[in-house]
Coordinates of C-alpha atoms and ligand atoms in Angstrom, one line a residue:
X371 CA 0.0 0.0 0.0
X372 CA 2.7 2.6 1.0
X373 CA 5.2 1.7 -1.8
X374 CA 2.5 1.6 -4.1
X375 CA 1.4 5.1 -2.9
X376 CA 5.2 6.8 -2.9
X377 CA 5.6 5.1 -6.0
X378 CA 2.2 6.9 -7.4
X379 CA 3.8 10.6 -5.8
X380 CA 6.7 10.2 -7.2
X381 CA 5.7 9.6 -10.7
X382 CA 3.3 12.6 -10.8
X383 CA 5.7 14.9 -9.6
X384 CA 8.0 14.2 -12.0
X385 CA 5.3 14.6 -14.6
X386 CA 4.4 17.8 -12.6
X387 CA 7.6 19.8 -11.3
X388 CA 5.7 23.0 -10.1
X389 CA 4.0 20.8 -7.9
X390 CA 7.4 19.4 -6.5
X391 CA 8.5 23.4 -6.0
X392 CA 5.1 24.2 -4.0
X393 CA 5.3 21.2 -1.9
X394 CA 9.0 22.4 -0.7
X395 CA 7.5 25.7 -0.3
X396 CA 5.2 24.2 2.2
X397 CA 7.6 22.1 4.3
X398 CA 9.9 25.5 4.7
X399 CA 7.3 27.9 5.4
X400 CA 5.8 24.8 8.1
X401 CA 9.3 24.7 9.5
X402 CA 9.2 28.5 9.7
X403 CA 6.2 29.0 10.8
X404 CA 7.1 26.3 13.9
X405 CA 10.1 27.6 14.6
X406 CA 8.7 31.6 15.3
X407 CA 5.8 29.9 17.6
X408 CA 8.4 27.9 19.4
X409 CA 10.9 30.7 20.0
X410 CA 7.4 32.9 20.8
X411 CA 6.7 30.9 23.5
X412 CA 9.5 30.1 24.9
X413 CA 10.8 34.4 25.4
X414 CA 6.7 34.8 27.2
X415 CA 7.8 31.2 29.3
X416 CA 10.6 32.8 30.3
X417 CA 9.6 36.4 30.3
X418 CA 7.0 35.2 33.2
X419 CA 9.3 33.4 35.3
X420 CA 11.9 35.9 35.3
X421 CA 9.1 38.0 36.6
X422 CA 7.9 36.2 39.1
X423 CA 11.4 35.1 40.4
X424 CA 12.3 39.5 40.3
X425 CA 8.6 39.8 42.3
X426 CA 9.8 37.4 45.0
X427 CA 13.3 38.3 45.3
X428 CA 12.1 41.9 46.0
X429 CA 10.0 41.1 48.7
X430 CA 12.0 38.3 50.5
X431 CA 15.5 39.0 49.6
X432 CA 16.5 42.1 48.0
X433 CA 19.4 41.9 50.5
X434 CA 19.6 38.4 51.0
X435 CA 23.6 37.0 51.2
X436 CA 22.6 33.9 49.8
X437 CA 21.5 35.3 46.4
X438 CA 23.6 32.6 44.2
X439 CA 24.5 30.3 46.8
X440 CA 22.9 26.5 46.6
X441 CA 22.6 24.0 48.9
X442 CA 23.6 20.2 47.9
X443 CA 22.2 17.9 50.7
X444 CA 23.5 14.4 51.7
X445 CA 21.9 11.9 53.5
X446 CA 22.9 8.4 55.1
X447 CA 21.0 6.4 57.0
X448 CA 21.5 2.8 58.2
X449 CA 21.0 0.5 61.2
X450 CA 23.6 2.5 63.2
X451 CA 23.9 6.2 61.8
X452 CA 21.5 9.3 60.5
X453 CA 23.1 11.5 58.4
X454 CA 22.4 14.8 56.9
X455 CA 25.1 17.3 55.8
X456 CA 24.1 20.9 53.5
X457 CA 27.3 21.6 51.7
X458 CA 27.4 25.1 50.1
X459 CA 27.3 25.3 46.5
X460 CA 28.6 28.8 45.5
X461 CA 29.6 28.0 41.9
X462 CA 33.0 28.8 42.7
X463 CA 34.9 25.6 42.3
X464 CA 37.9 26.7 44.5
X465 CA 36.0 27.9 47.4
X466 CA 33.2 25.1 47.2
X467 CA 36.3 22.6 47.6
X468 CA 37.5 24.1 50.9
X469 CA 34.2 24.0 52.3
X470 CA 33.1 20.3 51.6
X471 CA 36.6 19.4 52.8
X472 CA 36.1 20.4 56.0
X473 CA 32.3 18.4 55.9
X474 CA 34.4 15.7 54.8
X475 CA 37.4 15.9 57.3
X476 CA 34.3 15.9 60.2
X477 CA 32.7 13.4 58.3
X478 CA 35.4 10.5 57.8
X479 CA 35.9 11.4 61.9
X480 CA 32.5 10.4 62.5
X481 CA 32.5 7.3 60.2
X482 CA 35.7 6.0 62.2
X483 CA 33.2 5.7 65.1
X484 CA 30.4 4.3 63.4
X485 CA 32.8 1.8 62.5
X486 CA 33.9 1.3 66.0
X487 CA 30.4 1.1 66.3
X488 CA 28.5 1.4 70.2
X489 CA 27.5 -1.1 72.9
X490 CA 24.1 1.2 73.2
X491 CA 21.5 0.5 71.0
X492 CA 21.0 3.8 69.7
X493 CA 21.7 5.5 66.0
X494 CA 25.0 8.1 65.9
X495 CA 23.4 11.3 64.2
X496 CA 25.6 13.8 62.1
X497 CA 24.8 17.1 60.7
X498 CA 26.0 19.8 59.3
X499 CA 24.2 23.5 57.7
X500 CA 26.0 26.4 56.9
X501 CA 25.1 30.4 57.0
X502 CA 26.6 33.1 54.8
X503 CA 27.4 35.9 57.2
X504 CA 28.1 38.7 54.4
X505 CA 28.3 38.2 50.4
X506 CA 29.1 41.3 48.1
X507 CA 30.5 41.0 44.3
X508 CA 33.9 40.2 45.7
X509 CA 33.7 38.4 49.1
X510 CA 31.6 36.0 50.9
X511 CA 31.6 35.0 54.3
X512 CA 30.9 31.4 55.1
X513 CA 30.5 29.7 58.5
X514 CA 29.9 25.7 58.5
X515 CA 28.5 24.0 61.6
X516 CA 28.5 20.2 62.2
X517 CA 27.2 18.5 65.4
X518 CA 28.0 14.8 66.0
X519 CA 26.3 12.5 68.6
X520 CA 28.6 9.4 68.8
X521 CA 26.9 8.3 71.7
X522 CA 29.8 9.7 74.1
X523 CA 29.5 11.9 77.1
X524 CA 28.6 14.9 75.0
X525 CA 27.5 15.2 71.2
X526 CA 30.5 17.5 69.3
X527 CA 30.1 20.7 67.9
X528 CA 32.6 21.9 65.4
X529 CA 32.7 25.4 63.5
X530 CA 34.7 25.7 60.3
X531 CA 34.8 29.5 58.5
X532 CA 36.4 31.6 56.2
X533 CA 36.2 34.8 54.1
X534 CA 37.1 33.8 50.2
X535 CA 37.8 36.5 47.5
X536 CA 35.3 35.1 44.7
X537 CA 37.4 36.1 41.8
X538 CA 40.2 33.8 42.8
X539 CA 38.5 31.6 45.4
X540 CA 41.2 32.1 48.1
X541 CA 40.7 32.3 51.3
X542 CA 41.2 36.0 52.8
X543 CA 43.8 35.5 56.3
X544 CA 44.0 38.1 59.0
X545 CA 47.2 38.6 57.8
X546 CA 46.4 40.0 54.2
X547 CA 43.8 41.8 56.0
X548 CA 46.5 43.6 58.1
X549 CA 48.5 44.2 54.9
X550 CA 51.0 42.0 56.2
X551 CA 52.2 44.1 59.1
X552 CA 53.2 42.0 62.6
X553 CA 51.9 45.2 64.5
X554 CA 48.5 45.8 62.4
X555 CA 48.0 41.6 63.3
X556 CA 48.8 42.2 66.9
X557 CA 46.5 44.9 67.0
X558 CA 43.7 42.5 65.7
X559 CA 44.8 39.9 68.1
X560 CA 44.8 42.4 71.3
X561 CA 41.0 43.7 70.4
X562 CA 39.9 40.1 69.7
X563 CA 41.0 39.4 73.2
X564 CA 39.4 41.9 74.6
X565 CA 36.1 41.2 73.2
X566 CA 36.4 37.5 74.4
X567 CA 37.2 39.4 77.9
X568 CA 34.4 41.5 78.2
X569 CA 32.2 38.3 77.1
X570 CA 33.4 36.3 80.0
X571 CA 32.8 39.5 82.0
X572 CA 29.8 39.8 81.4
X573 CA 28.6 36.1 82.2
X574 CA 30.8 36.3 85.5
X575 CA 33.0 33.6 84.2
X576 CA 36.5 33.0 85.5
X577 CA 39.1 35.0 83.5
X578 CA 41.0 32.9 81.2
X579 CA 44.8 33.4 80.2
X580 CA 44.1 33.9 77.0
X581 CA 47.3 34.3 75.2
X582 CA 47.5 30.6 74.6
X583 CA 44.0 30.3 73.1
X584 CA 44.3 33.3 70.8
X585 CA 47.3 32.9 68.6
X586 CA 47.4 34.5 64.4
X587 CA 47.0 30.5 63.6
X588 CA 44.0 30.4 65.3
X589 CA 42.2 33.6 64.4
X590 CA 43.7 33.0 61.0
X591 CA 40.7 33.0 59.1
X592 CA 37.9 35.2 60.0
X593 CA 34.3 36.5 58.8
X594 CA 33.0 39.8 58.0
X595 CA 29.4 40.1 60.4
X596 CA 28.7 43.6 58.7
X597 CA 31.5 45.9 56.9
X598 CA 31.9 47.6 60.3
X599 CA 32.4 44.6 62.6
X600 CA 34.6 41.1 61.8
X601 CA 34.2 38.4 63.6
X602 CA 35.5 34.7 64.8
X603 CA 32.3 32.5 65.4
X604 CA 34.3 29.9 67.4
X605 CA 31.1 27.8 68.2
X606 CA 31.1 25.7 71.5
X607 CA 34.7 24.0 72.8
X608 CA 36.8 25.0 70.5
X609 CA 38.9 27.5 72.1
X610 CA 37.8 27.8 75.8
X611 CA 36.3 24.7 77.3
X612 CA 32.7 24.1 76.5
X613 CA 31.2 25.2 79.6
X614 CA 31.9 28.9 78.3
X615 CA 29.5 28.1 75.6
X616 CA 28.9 29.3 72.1
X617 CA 32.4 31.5 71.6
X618 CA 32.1 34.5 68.9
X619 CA 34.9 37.4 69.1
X620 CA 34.3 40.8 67.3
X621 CA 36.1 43.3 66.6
X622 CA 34.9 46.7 65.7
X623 CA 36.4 47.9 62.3
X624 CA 36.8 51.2 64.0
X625 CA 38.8 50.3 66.7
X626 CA 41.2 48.9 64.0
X627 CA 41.1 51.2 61.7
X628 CA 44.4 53.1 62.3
X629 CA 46.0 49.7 61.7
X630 CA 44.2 48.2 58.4
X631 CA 44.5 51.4 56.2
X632 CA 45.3 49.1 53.1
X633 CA 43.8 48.3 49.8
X634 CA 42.5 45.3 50.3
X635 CA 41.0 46.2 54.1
X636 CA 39.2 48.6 52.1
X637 CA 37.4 46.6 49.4
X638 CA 36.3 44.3 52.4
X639 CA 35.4 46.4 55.0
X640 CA 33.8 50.4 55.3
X641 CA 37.3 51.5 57.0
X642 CA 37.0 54.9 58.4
X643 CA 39.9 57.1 57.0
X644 CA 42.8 57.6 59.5
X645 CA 41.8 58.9 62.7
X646 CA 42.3 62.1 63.8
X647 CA 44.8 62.7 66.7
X648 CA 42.4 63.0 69.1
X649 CA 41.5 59.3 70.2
X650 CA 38.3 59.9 72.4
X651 CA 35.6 57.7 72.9
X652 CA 36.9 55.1 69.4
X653 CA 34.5 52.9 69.1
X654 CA 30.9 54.9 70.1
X655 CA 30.1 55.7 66.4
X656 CA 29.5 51.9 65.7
X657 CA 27.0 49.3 66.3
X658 CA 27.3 47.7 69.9
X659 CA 26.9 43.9 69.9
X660 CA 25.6 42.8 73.4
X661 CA 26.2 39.7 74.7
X662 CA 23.4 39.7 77.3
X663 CA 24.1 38.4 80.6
X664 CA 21.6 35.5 80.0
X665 CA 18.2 35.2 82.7
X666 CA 17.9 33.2 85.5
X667 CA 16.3 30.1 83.6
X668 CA 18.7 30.1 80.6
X669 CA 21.8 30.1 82.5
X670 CA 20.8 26.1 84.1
X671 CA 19.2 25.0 80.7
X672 CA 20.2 25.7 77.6
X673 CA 17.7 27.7 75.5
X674 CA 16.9 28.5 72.0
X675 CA 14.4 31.0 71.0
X676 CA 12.0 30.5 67.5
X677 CA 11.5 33.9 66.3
X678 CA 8.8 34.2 63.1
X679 CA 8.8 37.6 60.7
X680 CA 6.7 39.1 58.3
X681 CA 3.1 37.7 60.0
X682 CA 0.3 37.4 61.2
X683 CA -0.8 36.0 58.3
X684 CA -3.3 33.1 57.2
X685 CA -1.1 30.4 58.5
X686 CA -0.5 32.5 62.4
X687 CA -3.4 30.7 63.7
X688 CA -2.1 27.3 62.9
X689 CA 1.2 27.7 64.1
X690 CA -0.3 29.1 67.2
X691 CA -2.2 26.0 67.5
X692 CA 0.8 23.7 67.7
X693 CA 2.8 25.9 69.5
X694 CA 0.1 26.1 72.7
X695 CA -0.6 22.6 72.3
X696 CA 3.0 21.8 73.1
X697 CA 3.2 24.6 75.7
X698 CA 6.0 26.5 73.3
X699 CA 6.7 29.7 73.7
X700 CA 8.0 32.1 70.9
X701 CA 8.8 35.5 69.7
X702 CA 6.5 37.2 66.4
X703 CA 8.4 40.1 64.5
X704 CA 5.2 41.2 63.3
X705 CA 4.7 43.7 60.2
X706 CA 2.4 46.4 61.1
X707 CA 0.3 46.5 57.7
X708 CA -0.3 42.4 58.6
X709 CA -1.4 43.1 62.4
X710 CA -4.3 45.6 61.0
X711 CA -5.3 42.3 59.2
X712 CA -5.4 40.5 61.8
X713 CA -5.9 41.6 65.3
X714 CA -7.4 38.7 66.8
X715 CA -4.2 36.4 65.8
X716 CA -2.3 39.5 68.2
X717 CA -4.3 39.0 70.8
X718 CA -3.8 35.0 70.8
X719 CA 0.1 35.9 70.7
X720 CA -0.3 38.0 73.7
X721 CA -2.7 35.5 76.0
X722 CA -0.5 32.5 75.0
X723 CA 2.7 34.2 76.4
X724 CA 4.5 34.7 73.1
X725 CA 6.4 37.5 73.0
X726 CA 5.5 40.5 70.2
X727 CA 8.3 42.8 68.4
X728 CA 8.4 45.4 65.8
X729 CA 9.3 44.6 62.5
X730 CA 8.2 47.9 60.5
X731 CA 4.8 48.7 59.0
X732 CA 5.9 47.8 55.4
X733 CA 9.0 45.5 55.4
X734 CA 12.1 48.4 54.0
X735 CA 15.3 48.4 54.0
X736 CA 15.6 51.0 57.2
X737 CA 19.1 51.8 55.9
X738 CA 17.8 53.5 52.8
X739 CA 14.5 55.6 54.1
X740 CA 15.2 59.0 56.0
X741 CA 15.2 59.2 59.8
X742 CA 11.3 60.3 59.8
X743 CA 10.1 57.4 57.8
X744 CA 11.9 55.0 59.9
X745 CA 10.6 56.8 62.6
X746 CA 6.9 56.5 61.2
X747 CA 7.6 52.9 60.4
X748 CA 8.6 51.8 64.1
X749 CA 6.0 54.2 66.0
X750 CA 2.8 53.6 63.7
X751 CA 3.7 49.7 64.1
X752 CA 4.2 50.1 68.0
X753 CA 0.8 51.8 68.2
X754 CA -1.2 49.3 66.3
X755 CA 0.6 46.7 68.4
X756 CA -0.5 48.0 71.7
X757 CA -3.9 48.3 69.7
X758 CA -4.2 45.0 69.6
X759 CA -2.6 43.5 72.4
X760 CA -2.5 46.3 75.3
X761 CA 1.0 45.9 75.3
X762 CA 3.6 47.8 73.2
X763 CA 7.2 46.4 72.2
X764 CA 10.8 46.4 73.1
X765 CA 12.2 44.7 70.8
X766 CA 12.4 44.9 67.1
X767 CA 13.8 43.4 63.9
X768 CA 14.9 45.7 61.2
X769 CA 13.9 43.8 57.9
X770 CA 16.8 42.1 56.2
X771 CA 19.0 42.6 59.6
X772 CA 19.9 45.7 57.7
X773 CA 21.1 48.6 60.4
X774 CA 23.4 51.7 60.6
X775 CA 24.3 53.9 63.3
X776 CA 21.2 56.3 62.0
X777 CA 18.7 53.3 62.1
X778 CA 19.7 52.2 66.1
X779 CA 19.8 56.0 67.3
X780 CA 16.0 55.8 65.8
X781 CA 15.3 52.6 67.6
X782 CA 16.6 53.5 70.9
X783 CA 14.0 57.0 70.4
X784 CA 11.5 53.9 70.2
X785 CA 12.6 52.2 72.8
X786 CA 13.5 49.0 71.0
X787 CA 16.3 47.0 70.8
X788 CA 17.6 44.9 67.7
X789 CA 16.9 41.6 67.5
X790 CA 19.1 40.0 65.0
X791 CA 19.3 36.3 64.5
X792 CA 22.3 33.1 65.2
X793 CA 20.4 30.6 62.4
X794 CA 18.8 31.5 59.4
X795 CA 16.9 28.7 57.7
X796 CA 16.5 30.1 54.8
X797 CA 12.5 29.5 54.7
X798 CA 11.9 31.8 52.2
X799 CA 14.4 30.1 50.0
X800 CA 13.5 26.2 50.4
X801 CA 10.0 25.3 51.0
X802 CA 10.7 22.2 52.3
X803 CA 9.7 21.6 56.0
X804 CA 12.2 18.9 56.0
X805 CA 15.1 21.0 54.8
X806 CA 13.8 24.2 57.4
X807 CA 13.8 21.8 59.8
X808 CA 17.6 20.3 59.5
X809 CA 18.6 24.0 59.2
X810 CA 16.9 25.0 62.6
X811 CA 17.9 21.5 64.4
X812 CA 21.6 21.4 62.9
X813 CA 22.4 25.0 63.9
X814 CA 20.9 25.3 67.0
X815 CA 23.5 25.9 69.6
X816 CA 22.7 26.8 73.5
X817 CA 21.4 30.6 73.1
X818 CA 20.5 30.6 69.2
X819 CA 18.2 33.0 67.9
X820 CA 16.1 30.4 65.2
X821 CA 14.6 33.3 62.2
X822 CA 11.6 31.9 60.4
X823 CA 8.4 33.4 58.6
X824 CA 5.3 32.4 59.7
X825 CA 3.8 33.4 56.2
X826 CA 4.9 30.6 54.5
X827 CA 3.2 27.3 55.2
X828 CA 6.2 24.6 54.4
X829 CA 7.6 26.7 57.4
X830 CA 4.8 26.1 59.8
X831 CA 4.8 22.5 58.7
X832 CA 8.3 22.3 60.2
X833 CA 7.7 23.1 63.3
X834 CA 6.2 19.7 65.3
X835 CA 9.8 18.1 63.6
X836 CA 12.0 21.4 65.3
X837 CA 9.9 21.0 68.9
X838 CA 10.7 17.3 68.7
X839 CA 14.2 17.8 67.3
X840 CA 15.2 20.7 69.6
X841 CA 13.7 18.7 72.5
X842 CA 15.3 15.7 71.6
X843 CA 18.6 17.6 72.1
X844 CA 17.6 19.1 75.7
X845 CA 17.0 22.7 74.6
X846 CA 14.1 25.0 76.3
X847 CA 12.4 26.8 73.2
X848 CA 11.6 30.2 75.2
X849 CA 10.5 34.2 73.7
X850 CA 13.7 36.6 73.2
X851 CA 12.6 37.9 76.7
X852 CA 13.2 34.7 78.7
X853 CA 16.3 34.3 76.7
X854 CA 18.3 38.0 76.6
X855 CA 16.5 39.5 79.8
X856 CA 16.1 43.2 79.7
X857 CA 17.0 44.3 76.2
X858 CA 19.0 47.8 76.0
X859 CA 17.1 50.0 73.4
X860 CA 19.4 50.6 70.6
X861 CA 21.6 48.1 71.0
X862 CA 21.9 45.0 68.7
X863 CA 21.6 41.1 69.8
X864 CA 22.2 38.3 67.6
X865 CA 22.4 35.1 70.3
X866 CA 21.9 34.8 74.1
Ligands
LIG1348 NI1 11.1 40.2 57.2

């Protein structure tokens, strides 16, 4: 039938040639005609996408340092270990080596116990999350946190971080970053001591010889917290014994500045031109990081407060049911447009015992508005706050963590403090409850600050697994209150 047919085609278009010609004319003008709808839909496909990614980049993370950073997620689990480790994916092949090597370093450790294996019938867990503490065009700041539970005494914490130049994917040492002066390094060295000081002052611990914890090889690498303040999150254990706690030395930019006038200093941090001869009151003109002297409760158990942003919205309710059926208290960084939508969710905040701050009327960046409109944005929010609940805040949480010395003078007018935050979970980012809830679990250390939204329903579907998993560990979930105490308005707190 079809040879007979092809046969019959052939024949009459040799016998009629024009008809050959129009046929081809057909086939190329089909072709044509499919290739301009194809390339039509694909520019609207991804004409919309682009759209809608740019709509919720605006709102969620205009600012956000994790803007081209991926996560890549293993997971092992057997009769005798539970394994999850995030591994950050930057793209850059140098840096994304140095950062799953340390992973792996912590993660051939734990294997040699599993090996070893346990006379308890219980499964070792392992895992480890990551935060970016600052990311511009040229740097990023990385800090990697595993946590083992080999069934010893005490489950392990370990902290690995670094700043990396993302052109060549090096790692940035205190020592470039003193333009390889000794004296510019010492100077580093004696400020990070004196932070560590003042933080074991101010939980009336024992003063430590610190000389022989605090050596250029150990504050080596480093992280930029904001471009005014660089710090060494130590973690728990690994430079004063682990009854001190979760270890972080700052150091104020300004109180450096005389000593890191160099290029490179420069491009990474704001470094305030040479200082004028007259050396009063150094570092007043930037942001104070308070290590609070933590309450009554917290200092016996160790805490971890859940803070939730950018609510109440439709899914408030919800969370607030599982939260007061497990007797969990928590802190709400409310918007004040959202509270006007929903004062009765306020209210159930407020009888529950969860504890209420300020996170601005519309959700801006604080640092780019004028001193009135940040003004407006704190006060009108305060006001519709006591509104609702009777009660008006102390704390708040500028959106995006993003403050300057303009922004805190305004807050302290307010009264508030600045909340900031230990573990991000990036809920905006994954929705996944399973992945919000490794990040919250993983990171939590005694005195975390946990940041969630409450808008977003994967993250209120994490929360039974981050009670359970938080619990499981021995940590209190309490409100910024019961963690931090009396807050100082004006003054910035990112743990307990
Ligand atoms: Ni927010």
């Amino acid at each position: 039938m079809k040879r007979y047919s092809r046969k019959r085609l052939q024949t009459k278009l040799r016998a009629h040639p024009r008809i050959a010609w129009r046929w081809l004319l057909l086939v190329v003008l089909l072709l044509a005609g499919l290739a301009v709808g194809y390339w039509l839909v694909m520019r609207s496909v991804s004409k919309s996408s682009l759209q809608v990614k740019k709509q919720y980049e605006q709102y969620y993370f205009a600012d956000s340092k994790y803007k081209g950073v991926k996560s890549r997620f293993v997971r092992r689990e057997s009769g005798n270990e539970r394994v999850l480790l995030e591994y950050p994916v930057t793209g850059q092949e140098a840096i994304d080596r140095v950062t799953a090597s340390a992973i792996d370093q912590a993660d051939a450790a734990f294997r040699q116990s599993v090996a070893h294996g346990s006379q308890f019938p219980y499964l070792m867990t392992e895992t480890a999350s990551f935060q970016v503490t600052h990311h511009d065009k040229a740097y990023i700041s990385i800090v990697i946190t595993t946590r083992q539970d080999t069934l010893g005494a005490h489950p392990s914490f370990m902290t690995y971080f670094w700043t990396f130049d993302k052109t060549t994917g090096n790692i940035v040492t205190l020592r470039e970053l003193a333009g390889g002066s000794d004296r510019a390094v010492q100077a580093v060295l004696d400020q990070a001591k004196k932070s560590i000081t003042e933080l074991l002052q101010q939980q009336s611990k024992p003063p430590l010889a610190l000389g022989d914890f605090m050596s250029e090889s150990v504050l080596r690498n480093f992280v930029i917290a904001d471009r005014q303040t660089i710090a060494w999150p130590f973690g728990q254990g690994a430079i004063l014994p682990s009854a001190y706690g979760d270890v972080t030395a700052r150091v104020s930019v300004a109180d450096i500045a005389a000593h890191i006038q160099n290029p490179l200093a420069k491009s990474l941090l704001s470094v305030p031109e040479p200082p004028k001869p007259k050396p009063q009151s150094p570092s007043s003109s930037t942001p104070q990081y308070i290590r609070p002297s933590t309450s009554a409760d917290c200092a016996t158990t160790k805490c971890v407060a859940l803070t939730f942003d950018d609510g109440p919205g439709v899914h408030t309710n919800r969370l607030l049911d599982m939260l007061d059926g497990q007797g969990v208290k928590a802190t709400f960084f409310v918007l004040g447009s959202q509270v006007q939508k929903h004062p009765g969710s306020l209210r159930r905040m407020q009888m529950s015992g969860h504890q209420i701050g300020n996170h601005s009327w519309g959700h801006p960046d604080l640092t780019h508005i004028d001193s009135a409109q940040v003004q407006r944005e704190m006060i009108n929010t305060n006001t519709v706050i006591q509104q609702a609940t009777g009660h008006v805040p102390t704390i708040a949480r500028p959106p995006y963590g993003a403050v300057n010395n303009e922004v805190l003078a305004q807050l302290a007018q307010a009264g508030l403090s600045s909340i900031l935050w230990s573990v991000d979970t990036r809920d905006w980012a994954d929705r996944d409850n399973q992945i919000i809830c490794h990040r919250a679990v993983a990171g939590a250390r005694a005195g975390a600050i946990i940041l969630m939204h409450d808008i977003h329903a994967t993250s209120v579907d994490a929360v039974p697994c981050i009670i359970d998993g938080l619990a499981k560990q021995g940590y209190s979930l309490v409100t910024i209150r019961q963690l931090l105490g009396a807050t100082v308005p004006g003054a910035i707190y990112t743990s307990g």
